[in-house]
Structures are given as C-alpha cells and as structure tokens.
Short mmCIF file of C-alpha atoms and ligand atoms in Angstrom, two decimals:
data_model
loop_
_atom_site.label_atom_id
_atom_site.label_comp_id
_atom_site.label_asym_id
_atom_site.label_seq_id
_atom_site.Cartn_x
_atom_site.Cartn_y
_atom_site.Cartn_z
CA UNK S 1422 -11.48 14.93 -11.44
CA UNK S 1423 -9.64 12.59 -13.35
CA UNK S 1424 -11.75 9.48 -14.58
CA UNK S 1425 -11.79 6.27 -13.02
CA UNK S 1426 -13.40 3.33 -15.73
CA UNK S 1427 -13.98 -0.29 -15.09
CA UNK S 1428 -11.07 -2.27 -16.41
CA UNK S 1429 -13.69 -4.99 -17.88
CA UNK S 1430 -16.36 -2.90 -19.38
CA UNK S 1431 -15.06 0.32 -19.52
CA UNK S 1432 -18.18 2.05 -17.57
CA UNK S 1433 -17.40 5.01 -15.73
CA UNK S 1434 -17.35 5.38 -12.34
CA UNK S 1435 -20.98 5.72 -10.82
CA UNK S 1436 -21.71 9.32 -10.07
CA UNK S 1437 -23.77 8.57 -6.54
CA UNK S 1438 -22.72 5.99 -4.40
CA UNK S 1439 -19.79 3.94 -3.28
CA UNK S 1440 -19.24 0.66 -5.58
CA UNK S 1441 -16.43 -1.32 -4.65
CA UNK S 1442 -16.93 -3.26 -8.09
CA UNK S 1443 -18.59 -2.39 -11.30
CA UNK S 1444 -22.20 -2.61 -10.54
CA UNK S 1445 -23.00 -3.83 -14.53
CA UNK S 1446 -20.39 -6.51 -15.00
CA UNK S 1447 -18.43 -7.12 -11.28
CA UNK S 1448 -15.19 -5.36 -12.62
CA UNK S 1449 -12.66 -3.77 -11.27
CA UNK S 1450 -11.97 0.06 -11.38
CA UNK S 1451 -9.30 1.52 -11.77
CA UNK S 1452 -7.54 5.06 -12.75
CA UNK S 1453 -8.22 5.43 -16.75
CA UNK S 1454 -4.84 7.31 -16.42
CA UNK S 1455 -3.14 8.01 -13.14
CA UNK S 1456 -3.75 11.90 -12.31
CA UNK S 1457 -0.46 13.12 -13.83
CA UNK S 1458 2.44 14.58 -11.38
CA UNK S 1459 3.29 18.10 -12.36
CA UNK S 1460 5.59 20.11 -11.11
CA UNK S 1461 4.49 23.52 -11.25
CA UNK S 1462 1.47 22.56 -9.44
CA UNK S 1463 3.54 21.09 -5.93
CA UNK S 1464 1.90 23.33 -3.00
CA UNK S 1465 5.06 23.76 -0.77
CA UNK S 1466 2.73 25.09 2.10
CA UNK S 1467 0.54 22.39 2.32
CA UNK S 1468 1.63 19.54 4.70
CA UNK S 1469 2.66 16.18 3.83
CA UNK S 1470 1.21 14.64 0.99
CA UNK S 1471 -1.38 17.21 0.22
CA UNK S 1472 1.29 18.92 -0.85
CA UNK S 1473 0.44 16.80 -4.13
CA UNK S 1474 -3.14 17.77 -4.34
CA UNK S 1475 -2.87 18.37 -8.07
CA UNK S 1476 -2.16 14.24 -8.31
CA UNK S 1477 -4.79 12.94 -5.86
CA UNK S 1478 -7.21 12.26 -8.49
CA UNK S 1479 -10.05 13.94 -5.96
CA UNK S 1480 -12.82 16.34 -6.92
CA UNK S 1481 -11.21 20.05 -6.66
CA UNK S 1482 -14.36 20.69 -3.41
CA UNK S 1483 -13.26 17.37 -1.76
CA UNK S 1484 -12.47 17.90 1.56
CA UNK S 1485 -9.10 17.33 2.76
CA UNK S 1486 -9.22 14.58 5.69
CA UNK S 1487 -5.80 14.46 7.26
CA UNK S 1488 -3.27 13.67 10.43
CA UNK S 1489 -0.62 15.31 9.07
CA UNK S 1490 0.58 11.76 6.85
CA UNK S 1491 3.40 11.90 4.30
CA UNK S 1492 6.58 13.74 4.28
CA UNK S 1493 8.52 10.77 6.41
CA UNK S 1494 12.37 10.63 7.10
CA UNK S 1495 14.71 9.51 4.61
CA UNK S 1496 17.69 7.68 6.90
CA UNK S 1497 20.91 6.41 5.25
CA UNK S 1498 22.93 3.29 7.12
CA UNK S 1499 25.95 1.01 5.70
CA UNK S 1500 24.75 -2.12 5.73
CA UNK S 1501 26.42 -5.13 3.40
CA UNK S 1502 28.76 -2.42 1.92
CA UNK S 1503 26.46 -0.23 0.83
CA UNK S 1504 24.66 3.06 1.36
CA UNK S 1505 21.19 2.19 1.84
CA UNK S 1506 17.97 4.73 2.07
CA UNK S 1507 15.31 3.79 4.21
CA UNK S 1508 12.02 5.23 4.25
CA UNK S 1509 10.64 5.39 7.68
CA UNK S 1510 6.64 4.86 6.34
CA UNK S 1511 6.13 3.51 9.66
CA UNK S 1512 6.40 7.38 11.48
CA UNK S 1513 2.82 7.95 9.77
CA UNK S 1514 0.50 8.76 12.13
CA UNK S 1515 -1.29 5.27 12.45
CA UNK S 1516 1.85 3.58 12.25
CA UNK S 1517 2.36 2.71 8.83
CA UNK S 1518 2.38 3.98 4.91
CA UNK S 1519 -1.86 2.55 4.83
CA UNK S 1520 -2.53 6.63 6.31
CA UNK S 1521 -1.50 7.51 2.73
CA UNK S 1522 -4.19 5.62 1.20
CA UNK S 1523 -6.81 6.44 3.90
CA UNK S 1524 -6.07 10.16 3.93
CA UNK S 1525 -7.38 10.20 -0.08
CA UNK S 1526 -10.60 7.22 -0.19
CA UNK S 1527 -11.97 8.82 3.14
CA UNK S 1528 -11.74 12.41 1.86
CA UNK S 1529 -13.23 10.91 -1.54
CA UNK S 1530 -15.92 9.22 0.74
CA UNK S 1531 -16.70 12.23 3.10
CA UNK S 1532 -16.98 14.28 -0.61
CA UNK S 1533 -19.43 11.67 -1.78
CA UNK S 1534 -21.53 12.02 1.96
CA UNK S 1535 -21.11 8.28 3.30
CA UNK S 1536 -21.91 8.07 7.11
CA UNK S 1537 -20.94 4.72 7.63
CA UNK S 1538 -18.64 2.28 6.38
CA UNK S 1539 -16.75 -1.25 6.48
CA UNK S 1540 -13.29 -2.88 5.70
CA UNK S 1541 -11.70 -5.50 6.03
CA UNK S 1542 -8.16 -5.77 6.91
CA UNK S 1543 -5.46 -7.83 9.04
CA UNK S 1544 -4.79 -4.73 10.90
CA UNK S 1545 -2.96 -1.77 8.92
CA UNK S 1546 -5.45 -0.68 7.03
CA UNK S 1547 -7.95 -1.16 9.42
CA UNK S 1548 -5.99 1.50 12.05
CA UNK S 1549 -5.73 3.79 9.05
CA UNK S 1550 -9.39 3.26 7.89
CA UNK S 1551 -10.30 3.66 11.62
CA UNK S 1552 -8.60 6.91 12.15
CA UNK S 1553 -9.42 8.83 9.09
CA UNK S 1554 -13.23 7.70 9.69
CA UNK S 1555 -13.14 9.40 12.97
CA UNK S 1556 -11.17 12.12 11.44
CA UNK S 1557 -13.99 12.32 8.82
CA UNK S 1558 -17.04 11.68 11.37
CA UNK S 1559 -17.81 8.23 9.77
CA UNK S 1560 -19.06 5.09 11.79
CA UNK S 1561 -16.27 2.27 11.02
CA UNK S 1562 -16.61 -1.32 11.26
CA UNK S 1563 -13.48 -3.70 10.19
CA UNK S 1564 -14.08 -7.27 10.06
CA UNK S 1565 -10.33 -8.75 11.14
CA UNK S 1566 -9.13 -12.26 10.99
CA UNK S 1567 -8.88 -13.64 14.89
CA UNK S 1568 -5.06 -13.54 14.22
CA UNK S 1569 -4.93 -10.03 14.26
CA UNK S 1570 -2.18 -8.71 16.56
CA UNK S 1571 -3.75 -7.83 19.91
CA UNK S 1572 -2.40 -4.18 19.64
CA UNK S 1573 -3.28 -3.61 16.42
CA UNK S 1574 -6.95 -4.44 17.02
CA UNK S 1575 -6.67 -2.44 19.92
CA UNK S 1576 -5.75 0.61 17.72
CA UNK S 1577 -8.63 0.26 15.42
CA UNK S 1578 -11.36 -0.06 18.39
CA UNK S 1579 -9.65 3.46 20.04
CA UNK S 1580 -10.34 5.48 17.41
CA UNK S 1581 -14.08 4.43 17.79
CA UNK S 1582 -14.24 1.86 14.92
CA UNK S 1583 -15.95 -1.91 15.79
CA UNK S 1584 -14.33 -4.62 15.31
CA UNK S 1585 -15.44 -8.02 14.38
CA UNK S 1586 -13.21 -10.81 14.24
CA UNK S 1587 -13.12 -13.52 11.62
CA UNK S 1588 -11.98 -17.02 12.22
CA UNK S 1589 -10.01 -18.60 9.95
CA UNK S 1590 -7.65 -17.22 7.70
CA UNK S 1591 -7.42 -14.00 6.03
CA UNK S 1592 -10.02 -14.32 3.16
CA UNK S 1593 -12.45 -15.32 5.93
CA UNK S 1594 -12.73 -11.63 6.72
CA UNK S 1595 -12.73 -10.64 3.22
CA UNK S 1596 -15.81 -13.07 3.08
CA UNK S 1597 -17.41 -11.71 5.87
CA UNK S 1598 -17.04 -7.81 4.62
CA UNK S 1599 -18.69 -8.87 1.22
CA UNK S 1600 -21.47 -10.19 3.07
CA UNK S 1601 -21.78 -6.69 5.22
CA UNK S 1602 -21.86 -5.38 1.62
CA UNK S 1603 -24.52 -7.67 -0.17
CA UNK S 1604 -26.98 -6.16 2.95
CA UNK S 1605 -26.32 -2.66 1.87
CA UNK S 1606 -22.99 -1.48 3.67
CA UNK S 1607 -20.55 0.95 2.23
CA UNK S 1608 -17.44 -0.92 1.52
CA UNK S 1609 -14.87 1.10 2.09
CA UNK S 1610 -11.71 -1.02 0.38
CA UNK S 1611 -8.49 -0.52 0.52
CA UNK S 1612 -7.72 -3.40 -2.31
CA UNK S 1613 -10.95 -2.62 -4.49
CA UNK S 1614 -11.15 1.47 -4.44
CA UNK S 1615 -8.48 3.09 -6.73
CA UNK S 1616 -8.75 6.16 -4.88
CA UNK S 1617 -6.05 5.02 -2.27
CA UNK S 1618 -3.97 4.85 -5.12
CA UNK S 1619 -2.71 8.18 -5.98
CA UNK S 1620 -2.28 8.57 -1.98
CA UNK S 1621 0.50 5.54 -2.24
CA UNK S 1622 2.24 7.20 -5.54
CA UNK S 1623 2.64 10.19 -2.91
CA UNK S 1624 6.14 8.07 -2.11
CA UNK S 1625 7.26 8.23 -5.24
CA UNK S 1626 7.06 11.95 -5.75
CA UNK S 1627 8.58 12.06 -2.05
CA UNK S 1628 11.74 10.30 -3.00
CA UNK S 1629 12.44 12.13 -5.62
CA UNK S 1630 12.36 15.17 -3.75
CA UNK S 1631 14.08 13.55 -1.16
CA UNK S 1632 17.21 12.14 -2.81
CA UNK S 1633 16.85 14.59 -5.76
CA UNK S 1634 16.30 11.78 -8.50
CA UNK S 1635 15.06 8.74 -9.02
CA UNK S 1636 16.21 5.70 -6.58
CA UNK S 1637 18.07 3.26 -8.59
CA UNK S 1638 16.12 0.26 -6.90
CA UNK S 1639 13.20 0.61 -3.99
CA UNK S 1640 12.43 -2.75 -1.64
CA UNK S 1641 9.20 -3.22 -0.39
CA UNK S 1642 6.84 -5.94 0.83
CA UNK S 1643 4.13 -7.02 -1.09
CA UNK S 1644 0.57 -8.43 -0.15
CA UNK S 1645 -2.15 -7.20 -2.30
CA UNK S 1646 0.72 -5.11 -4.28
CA UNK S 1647 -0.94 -1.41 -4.38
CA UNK S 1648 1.99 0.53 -3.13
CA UNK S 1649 4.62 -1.14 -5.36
CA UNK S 1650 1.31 -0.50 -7.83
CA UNK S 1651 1.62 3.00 -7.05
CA UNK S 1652 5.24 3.52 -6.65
CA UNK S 1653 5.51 2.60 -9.96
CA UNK S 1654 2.97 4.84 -11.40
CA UNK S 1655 3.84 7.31 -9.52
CA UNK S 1656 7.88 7.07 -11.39
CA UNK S 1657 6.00 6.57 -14.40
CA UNK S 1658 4.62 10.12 -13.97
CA UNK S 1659 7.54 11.82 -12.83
CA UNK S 1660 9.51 10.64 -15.95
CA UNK S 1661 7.02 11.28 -18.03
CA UNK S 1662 6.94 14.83 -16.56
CA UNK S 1663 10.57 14.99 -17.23
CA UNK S 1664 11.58 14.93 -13.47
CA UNK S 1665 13.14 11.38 -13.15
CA UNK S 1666 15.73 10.35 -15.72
CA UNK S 1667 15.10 6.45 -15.92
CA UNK S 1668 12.77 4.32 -13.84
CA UNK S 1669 14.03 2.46 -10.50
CA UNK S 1670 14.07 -1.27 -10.37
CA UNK S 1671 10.81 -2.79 -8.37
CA UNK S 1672 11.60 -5.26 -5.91
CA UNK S 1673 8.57 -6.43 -4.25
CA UNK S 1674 9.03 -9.05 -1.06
CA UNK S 1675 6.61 -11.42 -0.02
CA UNK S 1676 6.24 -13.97 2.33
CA UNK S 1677 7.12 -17.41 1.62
CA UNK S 1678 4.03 -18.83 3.50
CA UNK S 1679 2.02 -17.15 1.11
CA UNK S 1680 3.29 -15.76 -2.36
CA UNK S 1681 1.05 -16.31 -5.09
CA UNK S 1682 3.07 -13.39 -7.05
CA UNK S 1683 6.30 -14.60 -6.37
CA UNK S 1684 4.93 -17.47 -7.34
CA UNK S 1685 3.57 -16.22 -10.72
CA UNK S 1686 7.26 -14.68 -11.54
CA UNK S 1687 9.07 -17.30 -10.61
CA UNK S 1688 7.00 -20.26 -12.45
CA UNK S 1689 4.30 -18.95 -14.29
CA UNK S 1690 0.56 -19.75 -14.11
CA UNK S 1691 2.01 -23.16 -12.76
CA UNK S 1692 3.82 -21.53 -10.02
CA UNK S 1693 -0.18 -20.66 -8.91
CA UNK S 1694 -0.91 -24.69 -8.18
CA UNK S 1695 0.78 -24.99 -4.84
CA UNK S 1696 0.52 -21.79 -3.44
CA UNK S 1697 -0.35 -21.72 0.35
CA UNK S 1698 -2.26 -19.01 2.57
CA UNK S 1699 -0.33 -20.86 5.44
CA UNK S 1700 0.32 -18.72 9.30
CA UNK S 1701 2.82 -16.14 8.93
CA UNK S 1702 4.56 -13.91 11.28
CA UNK S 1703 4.16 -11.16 8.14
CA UNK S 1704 0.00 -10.67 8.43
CA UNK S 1705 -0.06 -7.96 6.38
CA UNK S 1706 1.39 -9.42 3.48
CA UNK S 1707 -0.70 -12.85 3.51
CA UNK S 1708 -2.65 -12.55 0.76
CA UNK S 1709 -3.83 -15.07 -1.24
CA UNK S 1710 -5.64 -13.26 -4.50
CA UNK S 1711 -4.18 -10.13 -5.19
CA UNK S 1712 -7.14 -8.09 -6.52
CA UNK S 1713 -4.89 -5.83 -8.51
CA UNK S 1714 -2.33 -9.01 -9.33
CA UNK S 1715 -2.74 -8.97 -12.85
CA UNK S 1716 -1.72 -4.81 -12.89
CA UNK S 1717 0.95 -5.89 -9.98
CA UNK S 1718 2.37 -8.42 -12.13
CA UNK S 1719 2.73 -5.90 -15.35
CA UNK S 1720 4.18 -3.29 -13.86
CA UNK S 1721 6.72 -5.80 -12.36
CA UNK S 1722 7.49 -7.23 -16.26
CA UNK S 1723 7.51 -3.44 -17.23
CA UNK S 1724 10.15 -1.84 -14.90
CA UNK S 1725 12.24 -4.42 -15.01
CA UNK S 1726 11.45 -5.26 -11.52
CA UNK S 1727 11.84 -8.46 -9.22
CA UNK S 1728 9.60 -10.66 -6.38
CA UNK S 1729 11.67 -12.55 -4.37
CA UNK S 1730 9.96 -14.59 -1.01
CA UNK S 1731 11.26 -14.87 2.09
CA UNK S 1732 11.47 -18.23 4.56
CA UNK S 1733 10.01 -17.99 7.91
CA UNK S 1734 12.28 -18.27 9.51
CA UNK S 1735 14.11 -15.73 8.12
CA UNK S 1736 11.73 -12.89 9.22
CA UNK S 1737 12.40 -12.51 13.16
CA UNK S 1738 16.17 -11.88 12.48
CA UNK S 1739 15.54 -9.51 10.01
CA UNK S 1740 13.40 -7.61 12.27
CA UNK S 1741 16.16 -7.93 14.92
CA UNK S 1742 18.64 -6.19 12.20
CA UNK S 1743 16.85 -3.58 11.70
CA UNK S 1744 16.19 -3.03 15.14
CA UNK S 1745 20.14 -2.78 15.56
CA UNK S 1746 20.05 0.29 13.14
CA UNK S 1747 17.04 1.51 15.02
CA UNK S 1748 13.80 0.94 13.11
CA UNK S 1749 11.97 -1.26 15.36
CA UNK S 1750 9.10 -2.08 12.58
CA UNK S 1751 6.78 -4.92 12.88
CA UNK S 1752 7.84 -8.74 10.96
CA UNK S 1753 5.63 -7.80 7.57
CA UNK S 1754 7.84 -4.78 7.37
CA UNK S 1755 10.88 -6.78 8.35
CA UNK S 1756 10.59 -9.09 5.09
CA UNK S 1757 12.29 -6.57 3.18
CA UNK S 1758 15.74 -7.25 5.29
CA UNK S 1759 16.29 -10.67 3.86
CA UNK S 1760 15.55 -9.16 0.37
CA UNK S 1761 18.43 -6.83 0.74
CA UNK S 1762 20.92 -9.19 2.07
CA UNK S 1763 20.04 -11.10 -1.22
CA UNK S 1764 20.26 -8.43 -3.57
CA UNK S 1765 21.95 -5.48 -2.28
CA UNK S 1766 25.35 -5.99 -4.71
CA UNK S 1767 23.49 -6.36 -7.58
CA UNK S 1768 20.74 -3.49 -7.30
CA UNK S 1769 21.38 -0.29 -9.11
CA UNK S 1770 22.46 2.54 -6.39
CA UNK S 1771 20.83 4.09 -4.13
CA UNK S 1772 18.68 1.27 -3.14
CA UNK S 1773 15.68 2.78 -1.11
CA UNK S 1774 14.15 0.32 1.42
CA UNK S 1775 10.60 0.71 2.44
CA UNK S 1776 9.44 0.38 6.30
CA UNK S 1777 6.07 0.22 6.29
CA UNK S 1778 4.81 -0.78 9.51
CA UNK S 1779 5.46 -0.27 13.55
CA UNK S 1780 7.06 -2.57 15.48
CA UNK S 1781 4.92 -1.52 18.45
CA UNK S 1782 1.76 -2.98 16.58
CA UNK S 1783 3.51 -6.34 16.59
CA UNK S 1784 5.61 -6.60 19.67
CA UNK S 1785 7.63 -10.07 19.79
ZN1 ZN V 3032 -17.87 -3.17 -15.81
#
C-alpha cells in the first residue's frame, strides 16, 4: 500500500481508524508519492477503472466496491474551428466523474470495517458517497446546503443515505459535518481523504489510452480542485513512466461568484481580499477554501496551466451549447463552455473538455 503522510508533520497515516485530519497536529494527508502508473501492470479484463488497480493506492485485500465507473466516451465535435474531445464524466453511474473517487475511499473504508459514515457535499459527491455506501453496506448521512438541487438530494436519499440540510451557504454544511465528527462520526471526505485521489487520476490514464497520447490542453471546472489535482498527477505518472511525451496544459474553470483560485492566479494573495461565496447556478464548484488549494495552486504554476472564471451570466448559455451538441450536463459542468470559447485558438491541440456532471440533476 503506498504511504499516505501528513503534509505538516509528516506522521503516517493511522493504522486503525478513519482520520480525516492528522490526529497529532490537524494536518492534512496526502499521498507521500502518488501510487505510480505502470504499464505492464493495466488489467485489460477488469472493468472501468479497476482496470488501474496497480495505481489505486489501496491495500492489495481491499475489496473492490464498484458500479461499473470509469471507461466513459471520448466524443469529438467542431466547435470554434476546432476539433474538440469531450469526456462524457457525466455517463458514470451516479451521474458524474465524483463515482471515481467514491469507488476507491469506500472500498478503502469497507477494508478498514467502518459501518457508518458522513459527508458533506452540495450534491455530487453526496450521490456518489450515497451509492457506493449502499454498494458497500454502510449507513450514509450527507449534511447538504438547503440549496441543493431538489433532484440531486433526491438521488442521495434513494440509495438509502439521510440527508440533512444546512442553511446557509456551502461551508454551513461543512460546519455541520465537523460537528457530526467532533461526536465520534466517521467522516467520510471527499476534500480531506487522499484516497479519492488516485480514483480521479483514473482520467488521466483513460485519455491517454483513449486518444493514444497525451491531450495537448484538458478544461475542467474547479471547486475544491482534486480532479485537476489528480489529472495532473496522474500525467505526471504517465510521463514519468515514459507513456506521455510532454504534459497537457491545465485549465481549471471556476465560477465567478466564487473563485478564490482564480483569484489567487490572477492577483496573488491580494486577489484573496474580495473573494465572494455569493449564489451560483454552478453549486458544485462554490467553494470558498479549497482544502487542497495550496497543492491546486502548484500544480497549476507547474504545468504551465491556467484558471480563468466565468460571469453568471454566462453559464445558462453555455449549458444551452452544449446541449446543441448533445451533452445535456448540469450549469457547474457547463462553466467549462465559456472557457473554451475564450481559449480554444490558443490551447495546444487536442483540447479535451471535461463534463462532469448530469444535466438531469439540475434541470433548468
Ligand atoms: Zn500532522
């Protein structure tokens, strides 16, 4: 199993229970190294992502919890002159790329015998959380903020999970999960746990296969930033392996209503001073502290990549777009539209455009 330390004080990761933070100093943990992507190790008969098992960073007697998540469509339109790849993430079977991430912390929690568990989430994760827990036979409760889409919440309660909604904004819930946690609860986080990241790298190892070599550029929103995270380490890996040739260019999207790593690129620590958690039609990217910023925020500086934002009122007619080519994915998804309208001449070919979430979770 490969090791996962805390990033403050270096303490390895607690052989019995379920820390969401370093229980001697509050830190974070994270992969000491990313489980490295090899190759001769790909299991072409197992499905989707476990197909990558090798890379998962589980325990080698870890069960593996799954619904059949990874291995989505690569689609190619012409849109503002050029070919463009997208990723259809949203044809996982919650509804969006979050099953990666579930599919690897709830077989790392079912491994380490929890029964019960809690997350927070403005819907995604929650569904994905939800599903793998009843996948894995664990009781799931998700504390969601009161804005929560109606269907999404809906989709976290059928699979058997409880929800309690959260006034206020986002980091209300957040609040109220930590609280669940402080009286004993297993806190099964999607933004805390590293384990959901060598799920998310999955995507990386899938384009590659997919396209058969690294993208030039890859779009994709950004909230608490663990996919582009992973994406990135997951390239990292495959060039280091020798697979990839050169690393694609990053370009994480975020909402303008809240965008404290746009922010951060754009104007420095200054930039932080007026940033907003203000009511946006993109829920799943309104996030106010990144818990993985500062890591977000390197990888950005180190693969040359770029956070843009995106207006409001921008979002709906992005989602309409894409629509018109067929992906009918909810507005956080849609951010990335008004990204690539923006940047598509300049990106390095093929630009890959992540579509991370269904439509049908957020209808108009
Ligand atoms: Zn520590």
């Amino acid at each position: 199993m490969t090791e996962i330390r805390c990033t403050n004080c270096r303490r390895s990761y607690p052989e019995q229970g379920v820390p969401h933070r370093c229980p001697a100093c509050g830190g974070l943990f994270d992969f000491a190294e990313m489980p490295a992507f090899d190759p001769a190790q790909v299991e072409k008969n197992q499905p989707g992502l476990w197909r990558y098992r090798h890379a998962l960073g589980l325990p080698a007697d870890a069960p593996q919890i799954t619904l059949g998540e990874g291995n989505t469509p690569l689609v190619w339109r012409n849109v503002f002159g050029r070919e463009v790849a997208f990723k259809l993430e949203f044809l996982n079977p919650t509804g969006s790329y979050k099953d990666r991430g579930a599919a690897t912390l709830i077989s790392f929690l079912h491994w380490r015998g929890v029964q019960a568990a809690v997350e927070d989430s403005s819907g995604n994760a929650g569904a994905a959380f939800a599903a793998y827990a009843a996948v894995a036979g664990i009781r799931a409760k998700v504390f969601a903020p009161d804005a929560t889409s109606a269907p999404k919440r809906s989709q976290i309660q059928a699979y058997g999970a409880e929800v309690v909604r959260i006034l206020g904004p986002r980091s209300n819930a957040a609040q109220a999960v930590l609280r669940a946690v402080e009286q004993g609860a297993v806190y099964a986080s999607h933004a805390y746990l590293p384990y959901v990241l060598p799920g998310y790298a999955t995507l990386a190892y899938e384009l590659v296969e997919q396209l058969g070599a690294a993208p030039g550029a890859v779009i994709l929103p950004v909230g608490q930033g663990n996919l582009l995270l992973s994406l990135g380490r997951g390239f990292e890996s495959l060039l280091r392996s020798q697979q990839i040739q050169r690393l694609p260019r990053l370009v994480g999207v975020q909402a303008m209503a809240c965008a404290p790593l746009w922010a951060l690129y754009r104007y420095g620590a200054a930039g932080l001073g007026w940033v907003t958690e203000s009511e946006t039609l993109a829920e799943g990217v309104r996030v106010r502290q990144p818990v993985r910023g500062d890591a977000v925020m390197q990888m950005i500086a180190g693969q040359q990549g770029v956070l843009t934002a995106v207006e409001e009122a921008d979002i709906l007619p992005g989602r309409e777009q894409l629509a018109r080519l067929g992906f009918y994915v909810e507005p956080t998804s849609a951010i990335v539209w008004n990204a690539l309208e923006q940047l598509a001449e300049q990106l390095p070919q093929p630009i890959v455009v992540v579509l991370t979430g269904s439509g049908l979770k957020a209808p108009a």
